[in-house]
XYZ file of C-alpha atoms in Angstrom:
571
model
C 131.284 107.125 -86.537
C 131.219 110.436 -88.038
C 127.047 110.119 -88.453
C 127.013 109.546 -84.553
C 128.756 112.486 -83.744
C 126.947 114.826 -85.905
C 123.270 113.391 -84.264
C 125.337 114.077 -81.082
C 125.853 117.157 -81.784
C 122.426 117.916 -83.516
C 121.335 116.683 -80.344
C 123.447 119.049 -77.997
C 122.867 122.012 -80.800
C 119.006 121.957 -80.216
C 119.205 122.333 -76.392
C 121.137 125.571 -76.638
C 119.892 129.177 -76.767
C 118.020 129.782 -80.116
C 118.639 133.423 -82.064
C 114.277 133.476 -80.971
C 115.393 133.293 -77.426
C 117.342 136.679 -77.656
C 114.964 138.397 -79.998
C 112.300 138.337 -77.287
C 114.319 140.023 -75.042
C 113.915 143.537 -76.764
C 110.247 143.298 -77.148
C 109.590 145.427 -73.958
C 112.838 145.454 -72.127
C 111.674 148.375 -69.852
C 108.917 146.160 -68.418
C 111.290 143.079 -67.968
C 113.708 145.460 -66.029
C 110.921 146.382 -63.363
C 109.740 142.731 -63.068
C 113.473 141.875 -62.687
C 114.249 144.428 -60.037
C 110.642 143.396 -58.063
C 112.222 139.720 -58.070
C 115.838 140.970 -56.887
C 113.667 142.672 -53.997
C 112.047 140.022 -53.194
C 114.382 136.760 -53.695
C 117.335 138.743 -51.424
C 116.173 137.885 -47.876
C 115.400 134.120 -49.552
C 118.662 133.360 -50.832
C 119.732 134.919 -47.629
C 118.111 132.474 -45.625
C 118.092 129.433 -47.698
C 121.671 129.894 -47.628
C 121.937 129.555 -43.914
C 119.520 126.947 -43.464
C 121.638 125.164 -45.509
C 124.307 125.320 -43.422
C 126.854 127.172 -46.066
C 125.957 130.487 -44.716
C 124.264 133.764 -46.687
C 127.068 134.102 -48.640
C 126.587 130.549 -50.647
C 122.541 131.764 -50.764
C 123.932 134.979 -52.756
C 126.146 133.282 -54.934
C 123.500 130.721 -56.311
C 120.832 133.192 -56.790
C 123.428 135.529 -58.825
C 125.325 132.510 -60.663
C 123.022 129.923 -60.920
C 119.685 132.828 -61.677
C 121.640 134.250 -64.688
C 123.189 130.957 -66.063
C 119.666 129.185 -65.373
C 117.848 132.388 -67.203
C 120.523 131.992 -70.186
C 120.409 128.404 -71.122
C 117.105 127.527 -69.508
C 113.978 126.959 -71.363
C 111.603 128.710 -70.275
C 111.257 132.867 -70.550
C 109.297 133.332 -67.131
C 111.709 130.944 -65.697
C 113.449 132.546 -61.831
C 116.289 130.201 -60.350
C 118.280 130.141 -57.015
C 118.368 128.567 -53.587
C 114.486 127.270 -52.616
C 113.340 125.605 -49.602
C 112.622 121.828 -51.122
C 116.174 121.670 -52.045
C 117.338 122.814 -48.262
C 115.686 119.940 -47.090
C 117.483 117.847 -49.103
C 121.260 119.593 -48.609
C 121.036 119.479 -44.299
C 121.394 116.225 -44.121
C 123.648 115.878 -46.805
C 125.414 118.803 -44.820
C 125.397 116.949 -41.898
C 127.177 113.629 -42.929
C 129.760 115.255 -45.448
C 129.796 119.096 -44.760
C 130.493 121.890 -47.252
C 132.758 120.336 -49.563
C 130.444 117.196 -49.789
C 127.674 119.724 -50.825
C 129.126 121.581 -53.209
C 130.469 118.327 -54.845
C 126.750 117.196 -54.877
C 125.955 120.092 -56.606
C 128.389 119.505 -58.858
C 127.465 115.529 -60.023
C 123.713 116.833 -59.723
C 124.890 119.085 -62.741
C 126.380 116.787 -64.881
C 122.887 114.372 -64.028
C 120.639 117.006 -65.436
C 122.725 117.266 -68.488
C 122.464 113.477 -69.102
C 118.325 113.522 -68.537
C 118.208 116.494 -70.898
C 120.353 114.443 -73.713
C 118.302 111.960 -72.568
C 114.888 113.603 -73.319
C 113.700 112.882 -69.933
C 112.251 115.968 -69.405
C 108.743 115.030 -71.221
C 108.292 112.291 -68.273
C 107.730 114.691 -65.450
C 104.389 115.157 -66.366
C 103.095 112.108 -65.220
C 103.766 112.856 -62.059
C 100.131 112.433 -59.816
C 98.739 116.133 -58.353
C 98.255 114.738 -54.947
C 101.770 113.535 -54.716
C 102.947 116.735 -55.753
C 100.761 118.628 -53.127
C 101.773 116.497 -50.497
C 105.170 117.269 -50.939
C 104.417 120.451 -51.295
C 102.858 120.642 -48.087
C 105.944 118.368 -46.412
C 108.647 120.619 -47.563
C 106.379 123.524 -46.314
C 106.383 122.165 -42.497
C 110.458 121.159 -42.706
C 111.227 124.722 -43.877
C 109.102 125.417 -40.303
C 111.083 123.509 -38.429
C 113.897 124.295 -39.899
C 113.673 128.132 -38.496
C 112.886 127.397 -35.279
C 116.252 127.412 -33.572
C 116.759 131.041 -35.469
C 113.484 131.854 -34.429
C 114.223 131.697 -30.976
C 117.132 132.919 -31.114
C 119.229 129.617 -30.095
C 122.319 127.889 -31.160
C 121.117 125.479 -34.162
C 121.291 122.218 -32.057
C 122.967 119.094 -33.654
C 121.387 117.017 -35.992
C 119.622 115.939 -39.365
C 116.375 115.427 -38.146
C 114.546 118.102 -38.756
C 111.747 117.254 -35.698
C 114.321 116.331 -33.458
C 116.415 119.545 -34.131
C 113.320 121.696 -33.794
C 112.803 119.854 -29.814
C 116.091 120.271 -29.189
C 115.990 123.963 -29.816
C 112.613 124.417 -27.946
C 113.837 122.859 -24.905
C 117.491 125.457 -25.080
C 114.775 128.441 -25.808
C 113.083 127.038 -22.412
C 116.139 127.244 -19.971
C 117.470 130.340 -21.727
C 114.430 132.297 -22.931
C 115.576 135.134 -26.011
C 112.600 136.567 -26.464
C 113.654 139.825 -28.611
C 114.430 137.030 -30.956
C 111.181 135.825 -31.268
C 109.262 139.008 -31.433
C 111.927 140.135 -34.758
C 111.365 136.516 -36.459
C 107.142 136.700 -35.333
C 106.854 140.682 -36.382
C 108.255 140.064 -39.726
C 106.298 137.230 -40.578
C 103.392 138.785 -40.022
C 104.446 141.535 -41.476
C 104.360 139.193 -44.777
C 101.098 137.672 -44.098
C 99.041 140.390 -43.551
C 100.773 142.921 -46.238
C 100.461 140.286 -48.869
C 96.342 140.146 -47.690
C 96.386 144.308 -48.280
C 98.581 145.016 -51.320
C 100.143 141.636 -52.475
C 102.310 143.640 -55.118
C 104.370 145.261 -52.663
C 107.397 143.486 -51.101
C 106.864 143.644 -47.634
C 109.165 140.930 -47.323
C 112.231 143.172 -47.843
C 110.499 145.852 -46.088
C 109.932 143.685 -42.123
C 113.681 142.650 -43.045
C 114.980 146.309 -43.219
C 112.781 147.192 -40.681
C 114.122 144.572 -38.103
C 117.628 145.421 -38.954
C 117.016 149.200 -38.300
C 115.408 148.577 -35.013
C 117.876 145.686 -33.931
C 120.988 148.537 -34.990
C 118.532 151.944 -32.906
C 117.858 150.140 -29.840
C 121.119 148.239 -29.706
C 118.976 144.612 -29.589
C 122.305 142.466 -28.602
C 120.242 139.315 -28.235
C 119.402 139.334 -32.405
C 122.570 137.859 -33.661
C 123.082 139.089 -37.274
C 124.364 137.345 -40.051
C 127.904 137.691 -39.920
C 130.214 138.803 -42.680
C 129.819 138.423 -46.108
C 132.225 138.197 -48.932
C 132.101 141.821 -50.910
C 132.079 140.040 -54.077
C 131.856 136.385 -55.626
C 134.904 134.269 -54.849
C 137.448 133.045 -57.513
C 135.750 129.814 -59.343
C 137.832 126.990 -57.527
C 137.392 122.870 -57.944
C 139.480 122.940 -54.387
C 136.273 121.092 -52.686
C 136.412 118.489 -55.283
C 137.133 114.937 -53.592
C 137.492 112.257 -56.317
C 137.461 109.659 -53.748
C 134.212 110.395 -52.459
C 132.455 110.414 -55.568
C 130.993 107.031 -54.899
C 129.416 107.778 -51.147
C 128.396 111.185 -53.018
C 126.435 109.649 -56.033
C 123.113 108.654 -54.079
C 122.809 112.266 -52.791
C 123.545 113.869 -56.404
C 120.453 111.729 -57.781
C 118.416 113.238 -54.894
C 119.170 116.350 -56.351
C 119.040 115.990 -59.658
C 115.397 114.321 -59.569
C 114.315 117.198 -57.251
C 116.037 119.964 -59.347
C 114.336 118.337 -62.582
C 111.009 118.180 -60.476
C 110.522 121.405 -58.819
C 111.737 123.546 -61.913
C 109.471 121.208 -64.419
C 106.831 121.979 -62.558
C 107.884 125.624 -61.730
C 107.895 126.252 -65.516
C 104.408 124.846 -66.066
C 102.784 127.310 -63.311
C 104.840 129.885 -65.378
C 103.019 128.603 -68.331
C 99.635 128.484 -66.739
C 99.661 131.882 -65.778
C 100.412 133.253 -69.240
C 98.982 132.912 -72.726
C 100.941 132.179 -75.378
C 104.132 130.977 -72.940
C 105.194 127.105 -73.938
C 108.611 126.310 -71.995
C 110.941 123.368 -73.258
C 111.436 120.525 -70.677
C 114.821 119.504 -71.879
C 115.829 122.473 -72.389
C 114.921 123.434 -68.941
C 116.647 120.581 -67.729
C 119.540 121.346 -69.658
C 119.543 124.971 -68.536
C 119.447 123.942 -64.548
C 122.682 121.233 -65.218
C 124.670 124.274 -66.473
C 123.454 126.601 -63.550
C 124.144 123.537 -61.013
C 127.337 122.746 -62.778
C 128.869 126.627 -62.181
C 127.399 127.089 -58.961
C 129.356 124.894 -56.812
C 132.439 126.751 -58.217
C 131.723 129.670 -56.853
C 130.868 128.119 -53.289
C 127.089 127.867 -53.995
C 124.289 125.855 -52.918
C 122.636 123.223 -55.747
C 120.017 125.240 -57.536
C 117.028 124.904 -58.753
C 114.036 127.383 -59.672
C 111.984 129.112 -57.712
C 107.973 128.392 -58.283
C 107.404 131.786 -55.706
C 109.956 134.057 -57.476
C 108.631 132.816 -60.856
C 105.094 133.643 -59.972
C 106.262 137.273 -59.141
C 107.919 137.500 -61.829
C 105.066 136.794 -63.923
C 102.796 138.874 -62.173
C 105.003 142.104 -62.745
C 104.852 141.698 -66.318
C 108.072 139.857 -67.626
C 107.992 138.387 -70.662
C 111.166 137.197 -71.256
C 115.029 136.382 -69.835
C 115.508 139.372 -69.463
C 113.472 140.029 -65.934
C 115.727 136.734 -64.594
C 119.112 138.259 -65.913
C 117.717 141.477 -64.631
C 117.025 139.558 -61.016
C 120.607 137.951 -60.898
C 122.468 141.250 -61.968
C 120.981 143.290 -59.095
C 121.867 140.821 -56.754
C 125.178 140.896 -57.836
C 125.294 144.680 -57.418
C 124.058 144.101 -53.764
C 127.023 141.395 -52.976
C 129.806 143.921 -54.312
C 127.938 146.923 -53.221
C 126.241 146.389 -50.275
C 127.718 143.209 -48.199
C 128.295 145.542 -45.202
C 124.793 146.232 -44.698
C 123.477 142.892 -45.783
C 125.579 141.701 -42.966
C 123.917 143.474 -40.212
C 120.399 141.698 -40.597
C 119.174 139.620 -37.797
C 118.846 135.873 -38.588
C 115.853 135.943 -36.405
C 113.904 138.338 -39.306
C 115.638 136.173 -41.736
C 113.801 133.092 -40.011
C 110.522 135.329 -39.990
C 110.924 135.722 -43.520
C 111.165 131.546 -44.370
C 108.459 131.091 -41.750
C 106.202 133.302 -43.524
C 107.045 131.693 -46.813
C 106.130 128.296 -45.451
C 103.103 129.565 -44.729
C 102.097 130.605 -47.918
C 103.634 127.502 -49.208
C 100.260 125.484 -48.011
C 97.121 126.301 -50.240
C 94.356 124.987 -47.508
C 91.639 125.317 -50.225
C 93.833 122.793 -52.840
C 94.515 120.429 -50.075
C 91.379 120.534 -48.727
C 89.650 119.341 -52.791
C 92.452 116.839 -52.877
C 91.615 115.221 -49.601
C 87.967 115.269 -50.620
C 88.125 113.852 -54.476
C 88.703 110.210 -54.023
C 89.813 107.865 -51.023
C 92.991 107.165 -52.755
C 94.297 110.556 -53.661
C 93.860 111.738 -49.636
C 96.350 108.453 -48.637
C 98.995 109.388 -51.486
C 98.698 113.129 -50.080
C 98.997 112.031 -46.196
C 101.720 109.471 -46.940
C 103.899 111.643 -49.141
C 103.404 114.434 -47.043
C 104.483 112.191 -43.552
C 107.375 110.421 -45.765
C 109.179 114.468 -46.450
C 108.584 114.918 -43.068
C 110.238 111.994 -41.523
C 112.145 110.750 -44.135
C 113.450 113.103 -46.937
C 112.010 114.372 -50.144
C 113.166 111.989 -52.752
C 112.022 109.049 -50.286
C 108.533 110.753 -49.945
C 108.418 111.264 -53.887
C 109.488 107.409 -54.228
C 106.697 106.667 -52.198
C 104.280 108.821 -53.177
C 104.742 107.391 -56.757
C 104.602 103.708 -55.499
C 101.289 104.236 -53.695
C 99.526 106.108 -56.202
C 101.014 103.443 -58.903
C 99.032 100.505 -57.158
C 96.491 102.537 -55.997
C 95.692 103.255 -59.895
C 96.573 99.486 -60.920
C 94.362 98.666 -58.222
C 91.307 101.238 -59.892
C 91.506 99.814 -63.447
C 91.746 96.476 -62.467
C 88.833 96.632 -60.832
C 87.736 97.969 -63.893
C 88.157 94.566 -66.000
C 84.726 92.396 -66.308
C 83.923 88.542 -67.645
C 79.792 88.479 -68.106
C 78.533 85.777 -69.262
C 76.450 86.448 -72.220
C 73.579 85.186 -74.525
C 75.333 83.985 -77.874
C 71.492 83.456 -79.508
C 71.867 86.449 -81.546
C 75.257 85.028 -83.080
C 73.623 81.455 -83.541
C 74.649 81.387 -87.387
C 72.493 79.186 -89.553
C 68.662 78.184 -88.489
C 67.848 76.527 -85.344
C 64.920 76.080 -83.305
C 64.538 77.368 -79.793
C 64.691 73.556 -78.364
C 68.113 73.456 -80.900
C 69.220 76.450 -78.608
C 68.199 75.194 -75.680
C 70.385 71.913 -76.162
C 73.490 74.060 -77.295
C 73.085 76.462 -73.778
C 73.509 73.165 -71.972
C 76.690 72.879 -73.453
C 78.094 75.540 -74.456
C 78.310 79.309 -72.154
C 80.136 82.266 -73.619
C 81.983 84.845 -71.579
C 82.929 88.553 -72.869
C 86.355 89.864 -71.344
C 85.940 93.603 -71.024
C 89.083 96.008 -69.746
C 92.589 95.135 -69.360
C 93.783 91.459 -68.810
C 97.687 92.355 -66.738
C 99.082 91.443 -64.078
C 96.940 93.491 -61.336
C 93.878 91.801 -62.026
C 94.349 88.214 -64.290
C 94.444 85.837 -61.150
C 90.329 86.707 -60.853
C 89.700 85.522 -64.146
C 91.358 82.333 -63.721
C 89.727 81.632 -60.970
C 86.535 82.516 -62.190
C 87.441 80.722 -65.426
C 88.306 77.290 -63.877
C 85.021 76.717 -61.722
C 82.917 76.612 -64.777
C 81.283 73.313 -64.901
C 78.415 71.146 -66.820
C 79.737 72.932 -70.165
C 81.385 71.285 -72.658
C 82.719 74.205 -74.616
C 83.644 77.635 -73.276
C 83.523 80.886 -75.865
C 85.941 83.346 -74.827
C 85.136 87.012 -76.823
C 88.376 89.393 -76.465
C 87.092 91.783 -79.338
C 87.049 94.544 -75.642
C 90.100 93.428 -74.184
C 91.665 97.253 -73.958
C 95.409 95.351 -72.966
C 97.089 92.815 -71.931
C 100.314 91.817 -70.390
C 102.586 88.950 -70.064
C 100.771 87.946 -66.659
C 97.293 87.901 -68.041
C 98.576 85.956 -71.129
C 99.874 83.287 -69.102
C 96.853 82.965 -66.661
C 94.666 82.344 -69.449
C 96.880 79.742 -70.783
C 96.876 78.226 -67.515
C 92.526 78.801 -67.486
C 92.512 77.012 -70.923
C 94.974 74.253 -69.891
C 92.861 73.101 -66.789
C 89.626 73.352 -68.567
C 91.122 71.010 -71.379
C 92.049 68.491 -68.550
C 88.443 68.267 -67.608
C 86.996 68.051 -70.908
C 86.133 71.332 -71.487
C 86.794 72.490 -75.150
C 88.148 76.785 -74.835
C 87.325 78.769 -78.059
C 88.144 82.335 -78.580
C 87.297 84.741 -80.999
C 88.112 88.524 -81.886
C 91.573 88.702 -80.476
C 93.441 91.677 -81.143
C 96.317 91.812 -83.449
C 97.955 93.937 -80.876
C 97.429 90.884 -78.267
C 98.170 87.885 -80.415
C 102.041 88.609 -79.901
C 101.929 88.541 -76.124
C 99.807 85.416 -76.491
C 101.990 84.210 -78.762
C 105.552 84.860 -76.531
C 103.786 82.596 -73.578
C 102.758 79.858 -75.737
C 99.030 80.537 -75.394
C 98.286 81.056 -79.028
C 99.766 77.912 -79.766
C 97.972 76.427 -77.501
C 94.611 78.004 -78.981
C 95.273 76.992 -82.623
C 96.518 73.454 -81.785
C 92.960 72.345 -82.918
C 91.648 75.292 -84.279
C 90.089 77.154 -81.585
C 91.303 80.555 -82.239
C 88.489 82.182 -84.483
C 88.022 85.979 -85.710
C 84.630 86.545 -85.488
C 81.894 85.152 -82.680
C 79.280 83.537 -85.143
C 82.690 81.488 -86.429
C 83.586 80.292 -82.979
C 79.901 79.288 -81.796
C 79.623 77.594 -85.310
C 82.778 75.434 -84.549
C 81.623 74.662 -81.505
C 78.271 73.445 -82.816
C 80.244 71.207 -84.794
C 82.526 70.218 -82.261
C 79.325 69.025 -80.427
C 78.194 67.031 -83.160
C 81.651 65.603 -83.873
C 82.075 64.185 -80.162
C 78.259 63.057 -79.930
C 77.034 65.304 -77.358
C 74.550 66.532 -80.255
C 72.883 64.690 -83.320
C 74.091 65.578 -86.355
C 71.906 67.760 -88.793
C 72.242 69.058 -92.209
C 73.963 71.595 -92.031
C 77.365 70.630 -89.261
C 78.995 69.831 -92.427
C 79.084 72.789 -93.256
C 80.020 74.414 -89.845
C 83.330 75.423 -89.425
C 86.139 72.851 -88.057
């Protein structure tokens, strides 16, 4: 008992902060402080309106990026790493919103926290790199045209129309904007969106994104624009931690949701943290402890009437490209925010949701890389239809479905590739003839005897062809089977050659193999084939043994006159 708990706690011990983890942070903590203010700049009028679209208001957007950004920086593993409230997981929390409103969310949050901390016991975090580029893309792109339609009702300066449907709620709002047209709203939400777009084009370092927000808000307050409805009130701080929300009866409706979550907080921050590595040399971030890091930030979050978090692949590449290099920058990035939420609430208040909708619009935008998509679409067949049908699925469905999907298609689609891959030629066994024989010797022996070589895997996805292929040979008396390039084989194919072997004894037809795999022999072994094989001695290591035993089984049954040397051969 006592062993178990110490690996337990070994266990828990290596996925917290490291004395290394710290050190970094005074390497060049002036630089990290810039990058960390530049992030604060930029992530305010995101958490701002990831926290409405979410349906918990601003405030909930403020409290995530300050709570969950520092607690996600501290434990996290990666030093690049920038966490809050992001778009993918607003897609996931409306309709979750929708069904079992704010208390239902935060509890989500909650169980989505605990989840992470399991998969990072767990060592889970290793597995999320096998997850296909085009299904990642076409999520990508999904989530990208849901944050869209997600602003439109803001954008137009409309009452956010009921619903969970993202499409439906984006008609419903265009047909309101129709009979009651608002368009100051729509020039503030267009203006600062282009605002973005084109700044980014002619200085990407400087934030224009905070700039068309303050700009908005000063013209909306000057020319006394009644028809931009602002945010609303905000708290002036961060509310007393509270487990008030917390309904233990609901915990079963609410566990399918706080899987969602989980696998798209391990997901987007995985892969968040490899960009962050990519774009740096000498940057290697821990996956569990990453994972770890997130369940902590997700597990505090909620208590302070915050959104599920999860980080930020936009605010970590700014981060990065201002020069942090380590925790600092993201402590930096949460602390300023939390100086604007005590300091500044009034003012935050006062900004119209229609720039705030600008803002997501613009970052939707820039979500889509046309020239990836576009190489994705072009590089095989199969990678377009996972893109299309994983981008569709986040559309219509939800994210986790579209993932689930994604994953399934690209799965057969790639069983369906290497099986294609597998091969049985028939082949000339003259140059393994052992012993001498004449050509009219060989002649008589190719009447009787044909050898096949199995190249590739033998599973599941492509064993029935070889059966078939297998049971119309005819005229033979023996069949050669060489497995020396079988590359795998499952259950399935082990039991289809059994059955192959089986029917071709019924007729007559004598199966020998040869250069089976000692890797293979125990899945031949668990279906009976290898039995089956040995049960008169068919089951030889090399080629020249198995065409010499069936030489001699030739000879034995009469189909060939005996010579000198069948004694000899082997039985």
């Amino acid at each position: 008992m006592s062993t178990v708990l110490a690996r337990s706690w070994d266990r828990v011990a290596s996925l917290l902060p490291a004395r290394a983890d710290f050190a970094v942070m005074g390497r060049n903590p002036r630089r990290d402080l810039l990058a960390g203010l530049t992030v604060a700049v930029v992530a305010l009028p995101l958490a701002l309106g990831f926290g409405v679209s979410s349906g918990l208001g601003a405030g909930a957007g403020l409290a995530t990026a300050v709570v969950a950004g520092a607690l996600a920086a501290l434990f996290g593993g990666s030093n690049l790493q920038v966490s809050g409230p992001t778009g993918a997981m607003t897609v996931v929390l409306v309709p979750i919103m929708a069904q079992y409103g704010p208390g239902g969310v935060l509890t989500v949050g909650l169980m989505a926290g605990v989840l992470l901390i399991v998969l990072a016991l767990l060592k889970a975090g290793r597995s999320m790199r096998y997850i296909p580029a085009p299904v990642v893309e076409g999520f990508t792109l999904g989530i990208a045209c849901v944050i869209g339609l997600q602003q439109v009702p803001n954008a137009l300066g409309v009452a956010v129309p009921e619903g969970d449907k993202v499409l439906v709620v984006a008609w419903r709002a265009a047909e309101e904007f129709v009979r009651t047209p608002n368009w100051t709203a729509v020039a503030l939400a267009v203006g600062v969106a282009a605002v973005m777009l084109l700044g980014a084009r002619w200085r990407p370092t400087v934030p224009f994104s905070i700039i068309a927000v303050i700009a908005a808000t000063l013209a909306a307050q000057l020319f006394h624009l009644d028809a931009a409805a602002p945010i609303g009130d905000l708290p002036s701080g961060l509310p007393v931690p509270s487990l008030g929300f917390l309904d233990l009866s609901a915990l079963g409706s609410l566990l399918a949701p706080a899987v969602a979550v989980a696998a798209l907080a391990a997901l987007e921050s995985l892969l968040s943290a490899t960009v962050a590595d990519g774009m740096t040399v000498g940057q290697q971030h821990d996956p569990d402890k990453e994972l770890f890091g997130q369940g902590i930030a997700n597990l505090a979050a909620p208590l302070f009437g915050g959104v599920p978090a999860t980080a930020a692949i936009a605010r970590t590449a700014v981060n990065v490209r201002t020069g942090a290099g380590s925790r600092l920058a993201a402590l930096t990035h949460a602390a300023v925010l939390a100086v604007i939420v005590f300091a500044a609430a009034p003012l935050v208040s006062r900004i119209p949701l229609a720039a705030l909708a600008g803002v997501l619009l613009a970052t939707a935008i820039r979500m889509v890389e046309v020239g990836a998509l576009r190489a994705m679409a072009r590089a095989t067949r199969s990678d377009a239809i996972v893109l299309v049908l994983t981008a569709a699925a986040t559309l219509v469905l939800d994210l986790v479905y579209a993932v689930i999907i994604g994953l399934a298609v690209a799965g057969a689609l790639a069983l369906r590739a290497v099986a294609g891959q597998a091969r049985m030629d028939q082949v000339d066994f003259r140059a393994d003839l052992p012993g001498e024989h004449s050509d009219e010797e060989h002649a008589l022996l190719a009447e009787h005897i044909v050898a096949y070589r199995i190249d590739g895997p033998l599973f599941f996805a492509g064993a029935h062809r070889f059966l078939l292929e297998l049971s119309e040979v005819a005229d033979v008396r023996v069949v050669i089977l060489r497995m020396s390039r079988v590359s795998t084989m499952d259950a399935t194919g082990a039991l289809v050659l059994k059955d192959a072997v089986e029917k071709l004894n019924r007729r007559g037809i004598a199966v020998l193999t040869s250069g089976v795999r000692p890797g293979q022999r125990r899945t031949l072994e668990s279906v009976g084939a290898l039995d089956l094989l040995r049960r008169e001695g068919r089951e030889y290591a090399t080629t020249p043994e198995a065409i010499a035993a069936a030489r001699a089984h030739l000879h034995r049954t009469g189909v060939l006159p005996a010579t000198p040397d069948t004694a000899e051969a082997v039985r």
